PDB file of C-alpha atoms in Angstrom:
ATOM      1  CA  MET A   1       0.000   0.000   0.000  1.00  0.00           C
ATOM      2  CA  LYS A   2       1.178   3.493  -0.757  1.00  0.00           C
ATOM      3  CA  ASN A   3      -0.247   6.850   0.061  1.00  0.00           C
ATOM      4  CA  LEU A   4      -2.799   8.388  -2.230  1.00  0.00           C
ATOM      5  CA  ILE A   5      -1.840  11.635  -3.925  1.00  0.00           C
ATOM      6  CA  PRO A   6      -3.776  14.599  -2.512  1.00  0.00           C
ATOM      7  CA  LEU A   7      -5.013  17.266  -4.877  1.00  0.00           C
ATOM      8  CA  ASN A   8      -2.875  20.370  -4.835  1.00  0.00           C
ATOM      9  CA  GLU A   9      -5.508  23.079  -5.061  1.00  0.00           C
ATOM     10  CA  VAL A  10      -7.304  25.727  -3.043  1.00  0.00           C
ATOM     11  CA  PHE A  11     -10.086  23.674  -1.502  1.00  0.00           C
ATOM     12  CA  ILE A  12     -12.421  26.588  -0.767  1.00  0.00           C
ATOM     13  CA  THR A  13     -12.613  27.200  -4.522  1.00  0.00           C
ATOM     14  CA  THR A  14     -14.299  23.820  -4.987  1.00  0.00           C
ATOM     15  CA  PHE A  15     -16.770  24.689  -2.234  1.00  0.00           C
ATOM     16  CA  GLU A  16     -17.575  27.978  -3.996  1.00  0.00           C
ATOM     17  CA  GLU A  17     -18.007  26.262  -7.368  1.00  0.00           C
ATOM     18  CA  VAL A  18     -20.337  23.584  -5.989  1.00  0.00           C
ATOM     19  CA  ALA A  19     -22.302  26.124  -3.919  1.00  0.00           C
ATOM     20  CA  SER A  20     -22.681  28.343  -6.994  1.00  0.00           C
ATOM     21  CA  ALA A  21     -24.319  25.451  -8.841  1.00  0.00           C
ATOM     22  CA  LYS A  22     -27.144  25.214  -6.272  1.00  0.00           C
ATOM     23  CA  SER A  23     -30.544  26.909  -6.294  1.00  0.00           C
ATOM     24  CA  SER A  24     -30.554  30.542  -5.198  1.00  0.00           C
ATOM     25  CA  GLU A  25     -31.925  29.918  -1.692  1.00  0.00           C
ATOM     26  CA  ARG A  26     -29.527  27.067  -0.933  1.00  0.00           C
ATOM     27  CA  ARG A  27     -26.645  28.920  -2.611  1.00  0.00           C
ATOM     28  CA  GLU A  28     -27.187  31.923  -0.315  1.00  0.00           C
ATOM     29  CA  ARG A  29     -27.208  29.727   2.810  1.00  0.00           C
ATOM     30  CA  LEU A  30     -24.056  27.951   1.657  1.00  0.00           C
ATOM     31  CA  PHE A  31     -22.199  31.188   0.981  1.00  0.00           C
ATOM     32  CA  ASN A  32     -23.202  32.410   4.438  1.00  0.00           C
ATOM     33  CA  LEU A  33     -21.355  29.336   5.765  1.00  0.00           C
ATOM     34  CA  LYS A  34     -18.161  30.151   3.868  1.00  0.00           C
ATOM     35  CA  PRO A  35     -16.233  31.639   6.857  1.00  0.00           C
ATOM     36  CA  PHE A  36     -17.120  28.555   8.925  1.00  0.00           C
ATOM     37  CA  ILE A  37     -16.060  26.242   6.081  1.00  0.00           C
ATOM     38  CA  GLU A  38     -12.753  28.084   5.599  1.00  0.00           C
ATOM     39  CA  SER A  39     -12.029  27.815   9.319  1.00  0.00           C
ATOM     40  CA  ARG A  40     -12.825  24.095   9.409  1.00  0.00           C
ATOM     41  CA  TYR A  41     -10.721  23.428   6.284  1.00  0.00           C
ATOM     42  CA  LYS A  42      -7.774  25.148   7.982  1.00  0.00           C
ATOM     43  CA  ASP A  43      -8.341  23.017  11.093  1.00  0.00           C
ATOM     44  CA  TYR A  44      -8.391  19.864   8.942  1.00  0.00           C
ATOM     45  CA  LEU A  45      -5.096  20.773   7.289  1.00  0.00           C
ATOM     46  CA  LEU A  46      -3.462  21.618  10.621  1.00  0.00           C
ATOM     47  CA  GLN A  47      -4.653  18.386  12.243  1.00  0.00           C
ATOM     48  CA  LYS A  48      -4.495  16.056   9.230  1.00  0.00           C
ATOM     49  CA  ILE A  49      -2.536  13.419  11.174  1.00  0.00           C
ATOM     50  CA  ASN A  50      -4.584  13.955  14.368  1.00  0.00           C
ATOM     51  CA  LEU A  51      -8.081  14.413  12.978  1.00  0.00           C
ATOM     52  CA  GLU A  52      -9.665  12.851  16.055  1.00  0.00           C
ATOM     53  CA  VAL A  53      -9.035  16.134  17.906  1.00  0.00           C
ATOM     54  CA  LEU A  54     -11.371  18.049  15.565  1.00  0.00           C
ATOM     55  CA  GLY A  55     -14.616  16.809  17.047  1.00  0.00           C
ATOM     56  CA  GLU A  56     -17.884  16.688  15.193  1.00  0.00           C
ATOM     57  CA  THR A  57     -19.413  19.888  13.955  1.00  0.00           C
ATOM     58  CA  LEU A  58     -21.896  21.821  16.037  1.00  0.00           C
ATOM     59  CA  ILE A  59     -24.214  22.185  13.029  1.00  0.00           C
ATOM     60  CA  ARG A  60     -24.834  18.429  12.813  1.00  0.00           C
ATOM     61  CA  GLY A  61     -28.484  17.713  11.948  1.00  0.00           C
ATOM     62  CA  SER A  62     -29.279  21.347  11.155  1.00  0.00           C
ATOM     63  CA  ALA A  63     -30.543  22.885   7.910  1.00  0.00           C
ATOM     64  CA  GLU A  64     -26.956  23.995   7.235  1.00  0.00           C
ATOM     65  CA  ALA A  65     -25.722  20.415   7.613  1.00  0.00           C
ATOM     66  CA  ILE A  66     -28.398  19.234   5.183  1.00  0.00           C
ATOM     67  CA  ASP A  67     -27.292  21.892   2.689  1.00  0.00           C
ATOM     68  CA  LEU A  68     -23.654  20.799   2.991  1.00  0.00           C
ATOM     69  CA  GLN A  69     -24.510  17.109   2.545  1.00  0.00           C
ATOM     70  CA  HIS A  70     -26.673  18.065  -0.450  1.00  0.00           C
ATOM     71  CA  CYS A  71     -23.525  19.479  -2.077  1.00  0.00           C
ATOM     72  CA  TYR A  72     -22.124  15.945  -2.272  1.00  0.00           C
ATOM     73  CA  ASP A  73     -25.308  13.893  -2.576  1.00  0.00           C
ATOM     74  CA  VAL A  74     -26.819  15.788  -5.518  1.00  0.00           C
ATOM     75  CA  ALA A  75     -24.674  15.812  -8.637  1.00  0.00           C
ATOM     76  CA  THR A  76     -23.397  19.055 -10.108  1.00  0.00           C
ATOM     77  CA  ILE A  77     -20.820  19.671 -12.799  1.00  0.00           C
ATOM     78  CA  PRO A  78     -18.264  21.088 -10.299  1.00  0.00           C
ATOM     79  CA  LEU A  79     -18.664  18.017  -8.059  1.00  0.00           C
ATOM     80  CA  LYS A  80     -18.270  15.689 -11.039  1.00  0.00           C
ATOM     81  CA  LYS A  81     -15.075  17.521 -12.022  1.00  0.00           C
ATOM     82  CA  LEU A  82     -13.751  17.243  -8.444  1.00  0.00           C
ATOM     83  CA  LYS A  83     -14.303  13.489  -8.459  1.00  0.00           C
ATOM     84  CA  GLU A  84     -12.597  13.211 -11.842  1.00  0.00           C
ATOM     85  CA  ARG A  85      -9.576  15.218 -10.601  1.00  0.00           C
ATOM     86  CA  ILE A  86      -9.236  12.987  -7.538  1.00  0.00           C
ATOM     87  CA  ASP A  87      -9.381   9.830  -9.647  1.00  0.00           C
ATOM     88  CA  SER A  88      -7.075  11.150 -12.370  1.00  0.00           C
ATOM     89  CA  ILE A  89      -4.056  11.785 -10.141  1.00  0.00           C
ATOM     90  CA  GLN A  90      -4.051   8.423  -8.365  1.00  0.00           C
ATOM     91  CA  SER A  91      -1.470   5.978  -9.640  1.00  0.00           C
ATOM     92  CA  GLU A  92      -3.426   2.988  -8.329  1.00  0.00           C
ATOM     93  CA  ALA A  93      -6.912   2.147  -9.594  1.00  0.00           C
ATOM     94  CA  ARG A  94      -7.395  -0.516  -6.929  1.00  0.00           C
ATOM     95  CA  CYS A  95      -9.077   0.168  -3.631  1.00  0.00           C
ATOM     96  CA  GLN A  96      -6.423   1.073  -1.082  1.00  0.00           C
ATOM     97  CA  TYR A  97      -8.508  -0.362   1.758  1.00  0.00           C
ATOM     98  CA  CYS A  98      -8.774  -3.935   0.416  1.00  0.00           C
ATOM     99  CA  GLY A  99      -6.311  -3.930  -2.494  1.00  0.00           C
ATOM    100  CA  ILE A 100      -8.633  -6.164  -4.490  1.00  0.00           C
ATOM    101  CA  ASP A 101     -11.430  -4.309  -6.239  1.00  0.00           C
ATOM    102  CA  GLN A 102     -11.307  -1.356  -8.615  1.00  0.00           C
ATOM    103  CA  THR A 103     -12.146   2.041  -7.164  1.00  0.00           C
ATOM    104  CA  ASN A 104     -15.676   3.126  -7.971  1.00  0.00           C
ATOM    105  CA  ALA A 105     -16.592   5.202  -4.923  1.00  0.00           C
ATOM    106  CA  LEU A 106     -15.242   7.963  -2.721  1.00  0.00           C
ATOM    107  CA  ASP A 107     -15.258   7.282   1.007  1.00  0.00           C
ATOM    108  CA  HIS A 108     -15.649  10.244   3.346  1.00  0.00           C
ATOM    109  CA  TYR A 109     -12.789   9.665   5.787  1.00  0.00           C
ATOM    110  CA  LEU A 110     -14.506  11.934   8.309  1.00  0.00           C
ATOM    111  CA  PRO A 111     -18.141  10.902   7.800  1.00  0.00           C
ATOM    112  CA  LYS A 112     -20.365  13.509   6.222  1.00  0.00           C
ATOM    113  CA  THR A 113     -23.032  12.870   8.861  1.00  0.00           C
ATOM    114  CA  GLY A 114     -20.809  14.149  11.668  1.00  0.00           C
ATOM    115  CA  PHE A 115     -18.648  16.431   9.544  1.00  0.00           C
ATOM    116  CA  PRO A 116     -20.850  17.759   6.716  1.00  0.00           C
ATOM    117  CA  GLU A 117     -18.480  20.691   6.173  1.00  0.00           C
ATOM    118  CA  PHE A 118     -15.933  18.197   4.797  1.00  0.00           C
ATOM    119  CA  SER A 119     -18.388  16.457   2.456  1.00  0.00           C
ATOM    120  CA  MET A 120     -16.629  17.855  -0.622  1.00  0.00           C
ATOM    121  CA  LEU A 121     -13.134  18.481   0.751  1.00  0.00           C
ATOM    122  CA  ALA A 122     -10.859  16.619  -1.666  1.00  0.00           C
ATOM    123  CA  ILE A 123      -8.447  15.340   1.005  1.00  0.00           C
ATOM    124  CA  ASN A 124     -11.392  13.888   2.947  1.00  0.00           C
ATOM    125  CA  LEU A 125     -12.495  11.831  -0.075  1.00  0.00           C
ATOM    126  CA  ILE A 126     -10.701   8.485  -0.263  1.00  0.00           C
ATOM    127  CA  PRO A 127     -10.999   6.541  -3.542  1.00  0.00           C
ATOM    128  CA  SER A 128     -12.311   3.091  -2.613  1.00  0.00           C
ATOM    129  CA  CYS A 129     -14.417   0.247  -3.860  1.00  0.00           C
ATOM    130  CA  GLY A 130     -18.114   0.338  -3.071  1.00  0.00           C
ATOM    131  CA  ARG A 131     -17.845  -2.635  -0.707  1.00  0.00           C
ATOM    132  CA  CYS A 132     -15.143  -1.054   1.452  1.00  0.00           C
ATOM    133  CA  ASN A 133     -16.964   2.266   1.412  1.00  0.00           C
ATOM    134  CA  LEU A 134     -20.074   0.571   2.800  1.00  0.00           C
ATOM    135  CA  LEU A 135     -18.112  -1.537   5.297  1.00  0.00           C
ATOM    136  CA  LYS A 136     -16.341   1.488   6.728  1.00  0.00           C
ATOM    137  CA  GLY A 137     -19.525   3.534   6.850  1.00  0.00           C
ATOM    138  CA  ASP A 138     -19.318   6.184   9.557  1.00  0.00           C
ATOM    139  CA  ARG A 139     -16.728   4.258  11.559  1.00  0.00           C
ATOM    140  CA  TRP A 140     -13.307   5.803  11.860  1.00  0.00           C
ATOM    141  CA  LEU A 141     -12.811   6.037  15.631  1.00  0.00           C
ATOM    142  CA  LEU A 142     -12.588   3.342  18.279  1.00  0.00           C
ATOM    143  CA  ASP A 143     -12.444   4.478  21.902  1.00  0.00           C
ATOM    144  CA  GLY A 144     -11.570   8.001  20.750  1.00  0.00           C
ATOM    145  CA  LYS A 145      -8.639   6.885  18.588  1.00  0.00           C
ATOM    146  CA  ARG A 146      -8.516   6.570  14.816  1.00  0.00           C
ATOM    147  CA  SER A 147      -9.151   2.982  13.772  1.00  0.00           C
ATOM    148  CA  VAL A 148      -8.909   3.512   9.998  1.00  0.00           C
ATOM    149  CA  LEU A 149      -5.843   4.722   8.142  1.00  0.00           C
ATOM    150  CA  ASN A 150      -6.091   8.042   6.351  1.00  0.00           C
ATOM    151  CA  LEU A 151      -4.698   6.942   3.002  1.00  0.00           C
ATOM    152  CA  TYR A 152      -3.497  10.428   2.105  1.00  0.00           C
ATOM    153  CA  PHE A 153      -1.458  11.097   5.247  1.00  0.00           C
ATOM    154  CA  ASP A 154      -0.777   7.913   7.267  1.00  0.00           C
TER     155      ASP A 154
END
């Protein structure tokens, strides 16, 4: 196993592009969240090898969280391009979790249910096979410690 190659780009730009592709009401709510998103992205980058210290977002289960999850769950051209960029720079087309199947999914390392602000953060999206993506689910911590490798940074 070798580390995945993280995208080298300004991540907030992707957020802006995806948010811009949403309906006017949702787009406005998303852009109101931009300072929060920028702050959380900075926290992610600073703690990328100790992500367990971040803690789940305070907006979990709120309308804002639903809007952020919608950014990933409902296809847009900017999201499609993000997924293509992630896939295109990886040297391995096999799932890094199992090493068997071809990648056909993106696993949210920090689950989008607890961390919706990272639902479209490129370095939180791990190319995987559908089976491993489902098996991991929302699990990444065990007794407060990371139990799953972050394939970009570990």
